[in-house]
PDB file of C-alpha atoms and ligand atoms in Angstrom:
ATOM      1  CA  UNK A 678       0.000   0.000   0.000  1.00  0.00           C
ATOM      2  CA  UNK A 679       1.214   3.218  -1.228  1.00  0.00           C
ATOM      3  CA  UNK A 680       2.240   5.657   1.846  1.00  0.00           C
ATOM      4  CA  UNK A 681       0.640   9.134   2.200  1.00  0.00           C
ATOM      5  CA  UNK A 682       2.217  11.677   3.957  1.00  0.00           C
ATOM      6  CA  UNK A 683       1.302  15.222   5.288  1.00  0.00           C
ATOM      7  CA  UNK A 684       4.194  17.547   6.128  1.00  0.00           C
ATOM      8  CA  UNK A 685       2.486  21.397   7.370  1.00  0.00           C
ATOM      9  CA  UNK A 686       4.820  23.859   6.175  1.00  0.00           C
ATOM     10  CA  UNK A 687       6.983  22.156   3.621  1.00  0.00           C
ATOM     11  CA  UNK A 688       7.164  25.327   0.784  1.00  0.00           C
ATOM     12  CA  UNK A 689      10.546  25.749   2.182  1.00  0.00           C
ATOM     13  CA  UNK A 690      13.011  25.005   4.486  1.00  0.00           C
ATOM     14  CA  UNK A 691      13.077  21.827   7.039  1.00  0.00           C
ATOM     15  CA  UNK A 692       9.337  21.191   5.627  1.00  0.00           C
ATOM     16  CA  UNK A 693      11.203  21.277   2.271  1.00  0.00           C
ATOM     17  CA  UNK A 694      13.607  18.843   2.848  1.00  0.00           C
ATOM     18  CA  UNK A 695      11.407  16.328   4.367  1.00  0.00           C
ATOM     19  CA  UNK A 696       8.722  16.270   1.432  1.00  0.00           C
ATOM     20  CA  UNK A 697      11.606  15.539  -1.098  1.00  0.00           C
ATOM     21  CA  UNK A 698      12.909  12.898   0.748  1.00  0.00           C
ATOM     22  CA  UNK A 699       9.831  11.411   1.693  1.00  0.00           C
ATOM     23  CA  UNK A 700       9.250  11.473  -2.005  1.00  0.00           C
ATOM     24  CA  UNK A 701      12.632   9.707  -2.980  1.00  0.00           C
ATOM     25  CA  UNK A 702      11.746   6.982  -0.436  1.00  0.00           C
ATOM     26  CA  UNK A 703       8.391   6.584  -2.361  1.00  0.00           C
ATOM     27  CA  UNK A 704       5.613   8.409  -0.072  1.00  0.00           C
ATOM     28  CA  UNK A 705       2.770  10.292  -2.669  1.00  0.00           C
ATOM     29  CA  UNK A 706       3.301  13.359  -0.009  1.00  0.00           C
ATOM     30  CA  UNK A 707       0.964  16.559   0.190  1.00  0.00           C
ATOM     31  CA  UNK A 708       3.228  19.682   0.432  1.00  0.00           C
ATOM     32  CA  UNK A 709       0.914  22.063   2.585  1.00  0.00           C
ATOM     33  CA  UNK A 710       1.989  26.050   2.659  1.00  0.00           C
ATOM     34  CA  UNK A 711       1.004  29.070   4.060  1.00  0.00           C
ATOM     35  CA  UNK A 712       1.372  32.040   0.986  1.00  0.00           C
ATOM     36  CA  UNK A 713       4.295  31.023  -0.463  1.00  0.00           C
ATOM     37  CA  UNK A 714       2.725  29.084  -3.741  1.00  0.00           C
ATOM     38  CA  UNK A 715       5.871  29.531  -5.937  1.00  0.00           C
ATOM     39  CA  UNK A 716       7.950  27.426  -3.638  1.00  0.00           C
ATOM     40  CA  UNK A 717       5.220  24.751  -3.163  1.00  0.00           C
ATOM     41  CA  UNK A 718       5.169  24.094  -6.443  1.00  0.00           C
ATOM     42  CA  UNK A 719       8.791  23.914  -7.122  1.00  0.00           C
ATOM     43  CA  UNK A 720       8.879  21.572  -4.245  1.00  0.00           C
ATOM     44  CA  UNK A 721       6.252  19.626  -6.311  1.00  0.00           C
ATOM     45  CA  UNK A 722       8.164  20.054  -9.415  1.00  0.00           C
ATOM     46  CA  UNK A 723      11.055  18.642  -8.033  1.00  0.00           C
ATOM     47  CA  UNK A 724       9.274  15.468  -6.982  1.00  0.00           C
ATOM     48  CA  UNK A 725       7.466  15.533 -10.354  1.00  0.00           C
ATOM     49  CA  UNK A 726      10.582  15.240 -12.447  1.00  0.00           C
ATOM     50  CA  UNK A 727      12.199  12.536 -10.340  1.00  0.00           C
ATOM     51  CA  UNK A 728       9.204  10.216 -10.633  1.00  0.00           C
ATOM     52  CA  UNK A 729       7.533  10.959  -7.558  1.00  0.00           C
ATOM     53  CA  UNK A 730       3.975  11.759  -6.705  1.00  0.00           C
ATOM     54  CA  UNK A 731       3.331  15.622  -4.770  1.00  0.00           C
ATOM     55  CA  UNK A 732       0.696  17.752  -4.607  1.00  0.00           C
ATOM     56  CA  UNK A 733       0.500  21.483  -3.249  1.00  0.00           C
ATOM     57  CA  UNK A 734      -2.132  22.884  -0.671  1.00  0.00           C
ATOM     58  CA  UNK A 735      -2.416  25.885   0.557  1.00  0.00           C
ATOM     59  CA  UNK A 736      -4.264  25.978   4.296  1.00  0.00           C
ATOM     60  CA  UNK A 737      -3.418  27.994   7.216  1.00  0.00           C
ATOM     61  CA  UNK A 738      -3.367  25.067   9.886  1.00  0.00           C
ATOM     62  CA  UNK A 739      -4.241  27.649  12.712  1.00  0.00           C
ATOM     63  CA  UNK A 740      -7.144  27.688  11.370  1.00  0.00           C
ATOM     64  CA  UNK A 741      -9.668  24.917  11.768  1.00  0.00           C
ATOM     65  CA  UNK A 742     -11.689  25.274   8.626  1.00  0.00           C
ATOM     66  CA  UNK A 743      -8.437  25.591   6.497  1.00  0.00           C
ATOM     67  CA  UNK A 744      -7.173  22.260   8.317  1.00  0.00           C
ATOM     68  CA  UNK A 745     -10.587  20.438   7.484  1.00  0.00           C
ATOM     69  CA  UNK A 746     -10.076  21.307   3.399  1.00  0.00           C
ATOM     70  CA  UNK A 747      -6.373  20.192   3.488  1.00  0.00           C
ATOM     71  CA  UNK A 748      -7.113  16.975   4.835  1.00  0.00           C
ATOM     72  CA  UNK A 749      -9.931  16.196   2.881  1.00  0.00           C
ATOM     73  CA  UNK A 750      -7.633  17.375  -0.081  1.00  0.00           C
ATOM     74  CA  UNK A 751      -5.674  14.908   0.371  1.00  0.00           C
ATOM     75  CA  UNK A 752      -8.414  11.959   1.266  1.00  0.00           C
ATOM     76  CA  UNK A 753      -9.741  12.703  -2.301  1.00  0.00           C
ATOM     77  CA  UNK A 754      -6.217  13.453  -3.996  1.00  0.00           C
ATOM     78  CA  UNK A 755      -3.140  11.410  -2.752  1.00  0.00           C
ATOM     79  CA  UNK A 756      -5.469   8.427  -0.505  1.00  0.00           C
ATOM     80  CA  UNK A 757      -5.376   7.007   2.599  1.00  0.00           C
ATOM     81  CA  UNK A 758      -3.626   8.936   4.866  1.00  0.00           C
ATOM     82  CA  UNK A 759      -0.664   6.922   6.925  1.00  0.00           C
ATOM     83  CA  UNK A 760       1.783   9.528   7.673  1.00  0.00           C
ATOM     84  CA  UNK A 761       1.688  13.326   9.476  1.00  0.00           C
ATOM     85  CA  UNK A 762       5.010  15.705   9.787  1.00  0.00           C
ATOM     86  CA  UNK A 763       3.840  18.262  12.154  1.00  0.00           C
ATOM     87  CA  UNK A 764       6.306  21.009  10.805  1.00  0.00           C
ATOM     88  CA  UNK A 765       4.995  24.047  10.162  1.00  0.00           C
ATOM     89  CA  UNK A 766       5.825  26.869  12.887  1.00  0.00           C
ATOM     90  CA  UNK A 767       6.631  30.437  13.256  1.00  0.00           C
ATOM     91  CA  UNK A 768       8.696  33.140  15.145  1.00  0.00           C
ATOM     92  CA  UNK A 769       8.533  36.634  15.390  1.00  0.00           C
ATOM     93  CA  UNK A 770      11.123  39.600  16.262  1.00  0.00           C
ATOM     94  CA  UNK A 771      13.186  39.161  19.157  1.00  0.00           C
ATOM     95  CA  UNK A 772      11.751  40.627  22.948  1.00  0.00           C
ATOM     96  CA  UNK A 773      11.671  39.943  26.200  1.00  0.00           C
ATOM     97  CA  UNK A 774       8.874  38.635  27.548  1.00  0.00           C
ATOM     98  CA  UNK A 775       8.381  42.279  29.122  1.00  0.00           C
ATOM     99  CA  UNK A 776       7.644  43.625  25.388  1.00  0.00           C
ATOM    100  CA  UNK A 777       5.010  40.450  24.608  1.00  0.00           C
ATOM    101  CA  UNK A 778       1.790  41.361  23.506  1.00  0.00           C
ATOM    102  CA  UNK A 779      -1.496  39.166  23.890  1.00  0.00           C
ATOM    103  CA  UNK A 780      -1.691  39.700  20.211  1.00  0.00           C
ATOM    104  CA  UNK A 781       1.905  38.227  19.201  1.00  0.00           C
ATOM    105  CA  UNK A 782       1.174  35.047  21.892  1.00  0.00           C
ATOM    106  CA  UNK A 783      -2.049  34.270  20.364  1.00  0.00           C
ATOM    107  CA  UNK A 784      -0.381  34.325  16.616  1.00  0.00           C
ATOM    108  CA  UNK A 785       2.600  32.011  18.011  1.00  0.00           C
ATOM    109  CA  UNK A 786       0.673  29.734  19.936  1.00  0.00           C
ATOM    110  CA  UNK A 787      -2.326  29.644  17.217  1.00  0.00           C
ATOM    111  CA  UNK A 788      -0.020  28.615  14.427  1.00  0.00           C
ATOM    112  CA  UNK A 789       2.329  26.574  16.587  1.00  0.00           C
ATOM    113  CA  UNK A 790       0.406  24.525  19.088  1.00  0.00           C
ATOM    114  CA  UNK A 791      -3.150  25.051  17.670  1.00  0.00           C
ATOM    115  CA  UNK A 792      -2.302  24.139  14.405  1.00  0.00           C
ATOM    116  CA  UNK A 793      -0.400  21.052  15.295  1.00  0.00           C
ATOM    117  CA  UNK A 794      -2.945  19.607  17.532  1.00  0.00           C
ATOM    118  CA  UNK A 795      -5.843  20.182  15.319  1.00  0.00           C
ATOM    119  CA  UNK A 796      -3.469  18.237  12.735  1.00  0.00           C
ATOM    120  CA  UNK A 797      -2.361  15.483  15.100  1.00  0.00           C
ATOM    121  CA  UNK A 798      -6.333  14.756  15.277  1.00  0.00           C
ATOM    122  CA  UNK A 799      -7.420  14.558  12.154  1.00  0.00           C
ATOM    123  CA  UNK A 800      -4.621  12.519  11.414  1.00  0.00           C
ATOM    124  CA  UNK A 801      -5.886  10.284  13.824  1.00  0.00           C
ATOM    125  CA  UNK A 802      -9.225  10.213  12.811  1.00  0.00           C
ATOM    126  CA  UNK A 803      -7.643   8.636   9.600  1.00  0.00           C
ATOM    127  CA  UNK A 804      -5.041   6.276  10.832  1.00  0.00           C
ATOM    128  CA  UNK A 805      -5.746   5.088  14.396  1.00  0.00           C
ATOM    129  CA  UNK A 806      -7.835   1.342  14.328  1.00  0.00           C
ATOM    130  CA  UNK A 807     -10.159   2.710  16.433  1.00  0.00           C
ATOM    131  CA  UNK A 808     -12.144   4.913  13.564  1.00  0.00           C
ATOM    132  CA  UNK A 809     -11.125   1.557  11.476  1.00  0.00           C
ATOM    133  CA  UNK A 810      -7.596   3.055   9.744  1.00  0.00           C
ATOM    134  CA  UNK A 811      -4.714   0.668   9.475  1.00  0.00           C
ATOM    135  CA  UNK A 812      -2.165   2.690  11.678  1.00  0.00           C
ATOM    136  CA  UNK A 813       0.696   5.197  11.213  1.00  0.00           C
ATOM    137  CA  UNK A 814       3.188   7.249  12.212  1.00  0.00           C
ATOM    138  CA  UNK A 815       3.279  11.514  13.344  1.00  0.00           C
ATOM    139  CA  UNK A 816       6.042  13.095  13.683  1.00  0.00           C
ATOM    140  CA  UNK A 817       6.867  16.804  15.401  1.00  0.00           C
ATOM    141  CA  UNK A 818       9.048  19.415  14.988  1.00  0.00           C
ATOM    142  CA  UNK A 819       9.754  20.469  18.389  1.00  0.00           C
ATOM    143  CA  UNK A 820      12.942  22.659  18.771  1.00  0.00           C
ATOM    144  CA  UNK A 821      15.939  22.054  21.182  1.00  0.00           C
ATOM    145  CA  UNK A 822      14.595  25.752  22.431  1.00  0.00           C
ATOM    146  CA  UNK A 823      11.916  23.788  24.976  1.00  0.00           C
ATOM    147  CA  UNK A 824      15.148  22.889  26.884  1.00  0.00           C
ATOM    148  CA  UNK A 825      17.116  25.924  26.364  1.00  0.00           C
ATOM    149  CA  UNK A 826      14.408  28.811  26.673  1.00  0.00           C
ATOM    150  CA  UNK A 827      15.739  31.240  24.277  1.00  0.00           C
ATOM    151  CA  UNK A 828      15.632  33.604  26.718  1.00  0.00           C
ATOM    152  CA  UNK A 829      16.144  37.549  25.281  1.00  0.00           C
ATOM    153  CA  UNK A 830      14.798  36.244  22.012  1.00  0.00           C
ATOM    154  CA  UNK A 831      11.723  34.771  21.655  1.00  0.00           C
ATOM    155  CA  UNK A 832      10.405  32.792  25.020  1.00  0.00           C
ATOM    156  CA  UNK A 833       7.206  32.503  23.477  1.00  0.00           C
ATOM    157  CA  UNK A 834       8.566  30.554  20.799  1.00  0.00           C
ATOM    158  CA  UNK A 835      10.406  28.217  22.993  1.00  0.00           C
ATOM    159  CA  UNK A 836       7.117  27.724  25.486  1.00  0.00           C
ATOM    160  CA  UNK A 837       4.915  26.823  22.198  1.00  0.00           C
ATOM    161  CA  UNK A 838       7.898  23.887  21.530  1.00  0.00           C
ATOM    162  CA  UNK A 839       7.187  23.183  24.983  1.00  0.00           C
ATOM    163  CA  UNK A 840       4.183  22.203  24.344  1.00  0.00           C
ATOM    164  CA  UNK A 841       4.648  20.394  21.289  1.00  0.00           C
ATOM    165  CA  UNK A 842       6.924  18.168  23.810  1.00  0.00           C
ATOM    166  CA  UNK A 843       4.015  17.738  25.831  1.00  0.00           C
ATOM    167  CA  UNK A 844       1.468  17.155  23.116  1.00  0.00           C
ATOM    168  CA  UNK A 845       4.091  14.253  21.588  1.00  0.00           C
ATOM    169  CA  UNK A 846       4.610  12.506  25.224  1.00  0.00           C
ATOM    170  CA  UNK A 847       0.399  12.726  25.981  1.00  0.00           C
ATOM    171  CA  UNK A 848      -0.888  11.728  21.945  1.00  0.00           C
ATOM    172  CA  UNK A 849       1.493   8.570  22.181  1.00  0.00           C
ATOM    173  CA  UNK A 850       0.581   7.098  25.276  1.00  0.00           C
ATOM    174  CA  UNK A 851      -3.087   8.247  23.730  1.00  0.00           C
ATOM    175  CA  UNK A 852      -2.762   6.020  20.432  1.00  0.00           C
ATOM    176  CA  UNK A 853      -0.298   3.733  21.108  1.00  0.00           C
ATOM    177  CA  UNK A 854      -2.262   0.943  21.016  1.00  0.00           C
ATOM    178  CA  UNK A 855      -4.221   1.842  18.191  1.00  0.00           C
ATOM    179  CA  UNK A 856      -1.681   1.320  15.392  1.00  0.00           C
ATOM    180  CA  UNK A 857       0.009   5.363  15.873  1.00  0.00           C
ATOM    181  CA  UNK A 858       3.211   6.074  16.459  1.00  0.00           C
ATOM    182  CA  UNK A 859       3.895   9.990  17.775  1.00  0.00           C
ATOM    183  CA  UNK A 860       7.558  10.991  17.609  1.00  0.00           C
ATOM    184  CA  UNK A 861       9.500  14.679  17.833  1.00  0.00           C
ATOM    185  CA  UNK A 862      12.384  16.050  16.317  1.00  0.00           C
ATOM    186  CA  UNK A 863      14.169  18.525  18.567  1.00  0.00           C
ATOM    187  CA  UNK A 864      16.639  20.541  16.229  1.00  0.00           C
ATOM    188  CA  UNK A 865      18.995  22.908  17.015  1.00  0.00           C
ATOM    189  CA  UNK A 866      20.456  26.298  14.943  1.00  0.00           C
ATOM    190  CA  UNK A 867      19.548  25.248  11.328  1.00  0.00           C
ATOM    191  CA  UNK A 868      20.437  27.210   8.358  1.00  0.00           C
ATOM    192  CA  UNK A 869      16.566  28.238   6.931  1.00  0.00           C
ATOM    193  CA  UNK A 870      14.968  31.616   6.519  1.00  0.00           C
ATOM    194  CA  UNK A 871      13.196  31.177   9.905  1.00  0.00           C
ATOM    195  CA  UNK A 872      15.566  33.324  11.218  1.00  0.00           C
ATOM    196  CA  UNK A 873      14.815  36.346   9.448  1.00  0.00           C
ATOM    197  CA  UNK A 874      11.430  36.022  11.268  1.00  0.00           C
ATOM    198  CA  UNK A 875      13.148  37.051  14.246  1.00  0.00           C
ATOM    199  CA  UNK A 876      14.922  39.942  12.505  1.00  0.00           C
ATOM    200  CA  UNK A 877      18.459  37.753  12.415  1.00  0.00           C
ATOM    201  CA  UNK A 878      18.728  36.251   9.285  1.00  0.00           C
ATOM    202  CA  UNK A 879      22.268  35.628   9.868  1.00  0.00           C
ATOM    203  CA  UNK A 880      21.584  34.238  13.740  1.00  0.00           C
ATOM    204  CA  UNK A 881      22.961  30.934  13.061  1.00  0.00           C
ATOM    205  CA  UNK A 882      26.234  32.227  11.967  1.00  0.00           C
ATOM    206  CA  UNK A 883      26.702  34.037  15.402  1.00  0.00           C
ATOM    207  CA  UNK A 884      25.719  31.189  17.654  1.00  0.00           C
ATOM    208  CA  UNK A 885      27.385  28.453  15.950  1.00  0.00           C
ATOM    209  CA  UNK A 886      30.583  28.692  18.390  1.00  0.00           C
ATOM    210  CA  UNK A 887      28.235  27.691  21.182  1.00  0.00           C
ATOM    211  CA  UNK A 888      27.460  24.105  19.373  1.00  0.00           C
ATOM    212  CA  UNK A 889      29.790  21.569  20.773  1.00  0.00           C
ATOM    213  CA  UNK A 890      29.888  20.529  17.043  1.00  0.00           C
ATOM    214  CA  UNK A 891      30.887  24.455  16.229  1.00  0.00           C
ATOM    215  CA  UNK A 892      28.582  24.456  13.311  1.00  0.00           C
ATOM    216  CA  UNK A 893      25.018  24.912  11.882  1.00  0.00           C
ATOM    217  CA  UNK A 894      22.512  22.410  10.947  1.00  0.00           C
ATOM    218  CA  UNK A 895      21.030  21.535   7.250  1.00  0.00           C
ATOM    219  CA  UNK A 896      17.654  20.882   6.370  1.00  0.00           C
ATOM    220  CA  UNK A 897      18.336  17.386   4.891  1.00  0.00           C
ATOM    221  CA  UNK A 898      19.941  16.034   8.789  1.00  0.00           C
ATOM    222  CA  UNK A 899      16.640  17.140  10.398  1.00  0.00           C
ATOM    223  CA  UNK A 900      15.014  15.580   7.314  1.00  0.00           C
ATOM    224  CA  UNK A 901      17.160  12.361   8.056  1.00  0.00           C
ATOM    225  CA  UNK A 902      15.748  11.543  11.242  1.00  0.00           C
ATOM    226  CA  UNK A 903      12.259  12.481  10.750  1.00  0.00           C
ATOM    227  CA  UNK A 904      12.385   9.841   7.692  1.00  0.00           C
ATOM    228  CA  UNK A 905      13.448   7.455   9.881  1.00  0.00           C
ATOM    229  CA  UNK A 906      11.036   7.704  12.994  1.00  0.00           C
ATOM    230  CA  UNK A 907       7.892   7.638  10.573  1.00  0.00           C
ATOM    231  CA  UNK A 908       9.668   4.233   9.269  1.00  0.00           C
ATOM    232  CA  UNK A 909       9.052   0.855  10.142  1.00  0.00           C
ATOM    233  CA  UNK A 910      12.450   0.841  10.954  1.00  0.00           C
ATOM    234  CA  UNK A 911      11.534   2.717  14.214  1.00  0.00           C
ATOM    235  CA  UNK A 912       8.674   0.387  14.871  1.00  0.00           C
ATOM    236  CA  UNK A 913       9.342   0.123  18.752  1.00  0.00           C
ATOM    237  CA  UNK A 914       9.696   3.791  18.841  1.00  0.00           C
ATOM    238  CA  UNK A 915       6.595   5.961  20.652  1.00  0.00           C
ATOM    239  CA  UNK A 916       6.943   8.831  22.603  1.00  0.00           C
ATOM    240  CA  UNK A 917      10.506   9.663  21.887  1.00  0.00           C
ATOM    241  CA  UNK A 918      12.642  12.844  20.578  1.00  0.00           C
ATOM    242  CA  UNK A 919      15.657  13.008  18.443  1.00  0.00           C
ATOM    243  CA  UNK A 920      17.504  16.205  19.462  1.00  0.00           C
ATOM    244  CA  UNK A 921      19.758  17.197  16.041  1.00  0.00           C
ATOM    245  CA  UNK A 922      21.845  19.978  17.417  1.00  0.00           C
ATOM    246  CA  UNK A 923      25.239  18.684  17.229  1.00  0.00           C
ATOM    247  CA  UNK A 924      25.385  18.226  20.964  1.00  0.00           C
ATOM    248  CA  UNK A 925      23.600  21.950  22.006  1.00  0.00           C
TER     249      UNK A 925
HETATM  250  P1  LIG B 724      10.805  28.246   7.552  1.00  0.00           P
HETATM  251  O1  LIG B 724      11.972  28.062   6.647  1.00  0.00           O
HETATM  252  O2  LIG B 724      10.466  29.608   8.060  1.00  0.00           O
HETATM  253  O3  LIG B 724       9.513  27.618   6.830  1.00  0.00           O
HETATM  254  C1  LIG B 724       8.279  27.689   7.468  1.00  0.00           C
HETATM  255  C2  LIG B 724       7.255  26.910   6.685  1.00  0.00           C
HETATM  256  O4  LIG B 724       6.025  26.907   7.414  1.00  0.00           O
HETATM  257  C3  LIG B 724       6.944  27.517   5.330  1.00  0.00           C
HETATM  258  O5  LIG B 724       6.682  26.450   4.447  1.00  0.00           O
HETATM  259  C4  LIG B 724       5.686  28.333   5.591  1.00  0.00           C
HETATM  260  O6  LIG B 724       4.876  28.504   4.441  1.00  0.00           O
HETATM  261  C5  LIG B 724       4.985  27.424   6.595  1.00  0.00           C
HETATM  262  N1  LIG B 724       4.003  28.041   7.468  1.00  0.00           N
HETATM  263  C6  LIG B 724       4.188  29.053   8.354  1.00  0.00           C
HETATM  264  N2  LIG B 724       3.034  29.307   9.013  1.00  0.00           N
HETATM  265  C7  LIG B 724       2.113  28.430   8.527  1.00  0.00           C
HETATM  266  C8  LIG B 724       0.742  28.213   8.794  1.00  0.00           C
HETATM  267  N3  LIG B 724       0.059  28.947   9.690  1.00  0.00           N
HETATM  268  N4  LIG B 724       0.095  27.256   8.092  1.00  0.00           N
HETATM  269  C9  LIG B 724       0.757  26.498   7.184  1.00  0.00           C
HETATM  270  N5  LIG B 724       2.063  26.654   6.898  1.00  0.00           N
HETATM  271  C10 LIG B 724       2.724  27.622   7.566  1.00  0.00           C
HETATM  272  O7  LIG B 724      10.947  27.326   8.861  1.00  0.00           O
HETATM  273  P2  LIG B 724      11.968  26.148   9.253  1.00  0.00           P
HETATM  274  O8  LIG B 724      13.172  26.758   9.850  1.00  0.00           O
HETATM  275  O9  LIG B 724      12.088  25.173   8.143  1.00  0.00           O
HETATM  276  O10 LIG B 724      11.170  25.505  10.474  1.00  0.00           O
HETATM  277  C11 LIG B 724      10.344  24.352  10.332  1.00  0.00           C
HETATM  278  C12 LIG B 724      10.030  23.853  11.728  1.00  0.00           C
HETATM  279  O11 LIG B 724      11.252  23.567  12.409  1.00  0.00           O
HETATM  280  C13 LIG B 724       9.300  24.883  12.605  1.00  0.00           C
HETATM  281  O12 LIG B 724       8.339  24.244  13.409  1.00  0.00           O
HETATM  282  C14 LIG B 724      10.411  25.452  13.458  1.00  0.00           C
HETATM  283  O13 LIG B 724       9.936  25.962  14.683  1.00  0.00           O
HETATM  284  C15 LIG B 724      11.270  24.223  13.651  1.00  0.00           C
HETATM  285  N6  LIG B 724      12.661  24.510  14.031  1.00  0.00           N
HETATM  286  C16 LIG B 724      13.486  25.219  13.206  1.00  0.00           C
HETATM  287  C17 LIG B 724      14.784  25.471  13.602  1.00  0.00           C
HETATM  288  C18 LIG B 724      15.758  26.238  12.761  1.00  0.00           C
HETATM  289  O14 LIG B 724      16.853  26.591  13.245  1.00  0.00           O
HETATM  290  N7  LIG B 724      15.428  26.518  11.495  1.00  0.00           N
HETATM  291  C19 LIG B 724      15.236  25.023  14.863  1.00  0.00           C
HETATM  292  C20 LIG B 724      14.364  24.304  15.670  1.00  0.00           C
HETATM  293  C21 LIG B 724      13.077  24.060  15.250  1.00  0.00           C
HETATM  294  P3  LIG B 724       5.140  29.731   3.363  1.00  0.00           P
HETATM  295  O15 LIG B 724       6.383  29.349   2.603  1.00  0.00           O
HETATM  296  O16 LIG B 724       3.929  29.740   2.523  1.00  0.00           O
HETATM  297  O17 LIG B 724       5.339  30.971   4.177  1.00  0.00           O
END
């Protein structure tokens, strides 16, 4: 049975990275987006020309509505759903927590912890034997930030990972014995264009000296390891996190 995979936010970036490789190890995979059409597509076209199978959708997964049309998108498009990368997330310029606004914690926590759970379920409406699916496998993006804070930059950021953590720990236990696996991916400083979210486009470079491995992350090594916890190869594997940070 062909697998079908969701990964929120793949237009660019770590989302990116993960669609093409889920694509070269043979998943039909939905590329979901925010605004950013022109890089969906050439995400799709990429998959395209090497013999894969990709569609684009746009839906803004903090909102429930938009969630409800990308899912049944793909039901009607790509199949039976088997596979969720909950990816897509968001920062915004750096503060203290003394210069947060309600409005700022409502977008970060709306498009970061909202979206994700409201993902996570209707992935499980699909997959878990309970609604009469045949199983699968969700994966997070977390951030190594839950641990560290990122304190003078964006706490609010780090707190929504937080919870991602939490959500990942509680929805496995949840499903576990309904066919689901629910794994996280904690990485560290990666090289994408979050950055310039937070009015640093360059942050990574600065920080790197404080990674034990004195260096940046790519795309593809996040990509790596969420490939391999939505495999069978990680078929005892529930509840756990991969931090890719080169030892940060
Ligand atoms: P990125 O390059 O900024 O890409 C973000 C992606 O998310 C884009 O595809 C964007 O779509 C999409 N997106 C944003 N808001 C959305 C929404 N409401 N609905 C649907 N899609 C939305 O980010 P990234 O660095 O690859 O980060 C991916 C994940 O890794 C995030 O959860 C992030 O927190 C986490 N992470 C990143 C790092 C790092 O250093 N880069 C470290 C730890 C964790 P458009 O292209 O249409 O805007």
């Amino acid at each position: 049975m062909a697998q079908v995979l969701v990964v929120t936010g793949s237009s660019r970036g770590i989302g990116a990275a993960t669609a093409r490789l889920a694509a070269e190890r043979g998943y039909a995979v939905c590329v979901n987006y925010l605004h950013n059409s022109a890089a969906a597509y050439g995400v799709v076209d990429v998959i395209d020309r090497a013999g894969g199978r990709a569609i684009a959708v746009a839906a803004d997964i903090s909102l429930e509505d938009e969630v409800l049309r990308l899912f049944q998108t793909v039901d009607e498009q790509l199949g039976t759903l088997t596979a969720l990368v909950n990816n897509a997330g968001i920062l915004e310029q750096q503060r203290r927590v003394d210069e947060l606004d309600a409005a700022r914690l409502n977008r970060v926590f709306a498009a970061n912890v909202t979206g994700s759970f409201l993902c996570a379920r209707e992935a499980v409406k699909r997959m878990s034997t309970k609604y009469g699916g045949v199983g699968g496998a969700i994966v997070n993006v977390s951030s190594v930030a839950a641990r560290l804070g990122s304190p003078g930059e964006y706490v609010d950021y780090a707190a929504s990972k937080g919870a991602i953590d939490s959500l990942t720990i509680g929805l496995a236990k949840e499903v576990a014995a309904e066919g689901i696996r629910v794994n996280a991916v904690r990485p560290g400083f990666i090289y994408t264009a979050i950055h310039a979210s937070g009015g640093e486009p360059d942050r990574v470079e600065r920080v790197k000296s404080a990674v034990p491995m004195q260096r940046g992350g790519q795309a593809v090594e996040v990509a790596q390891a969420i490939l391999w916890l939505l495999s069978a190869e990680a078929s005892y594997t529930t509840g756990s996190f991969i931090d890719i940070a080169g030892g940060k």
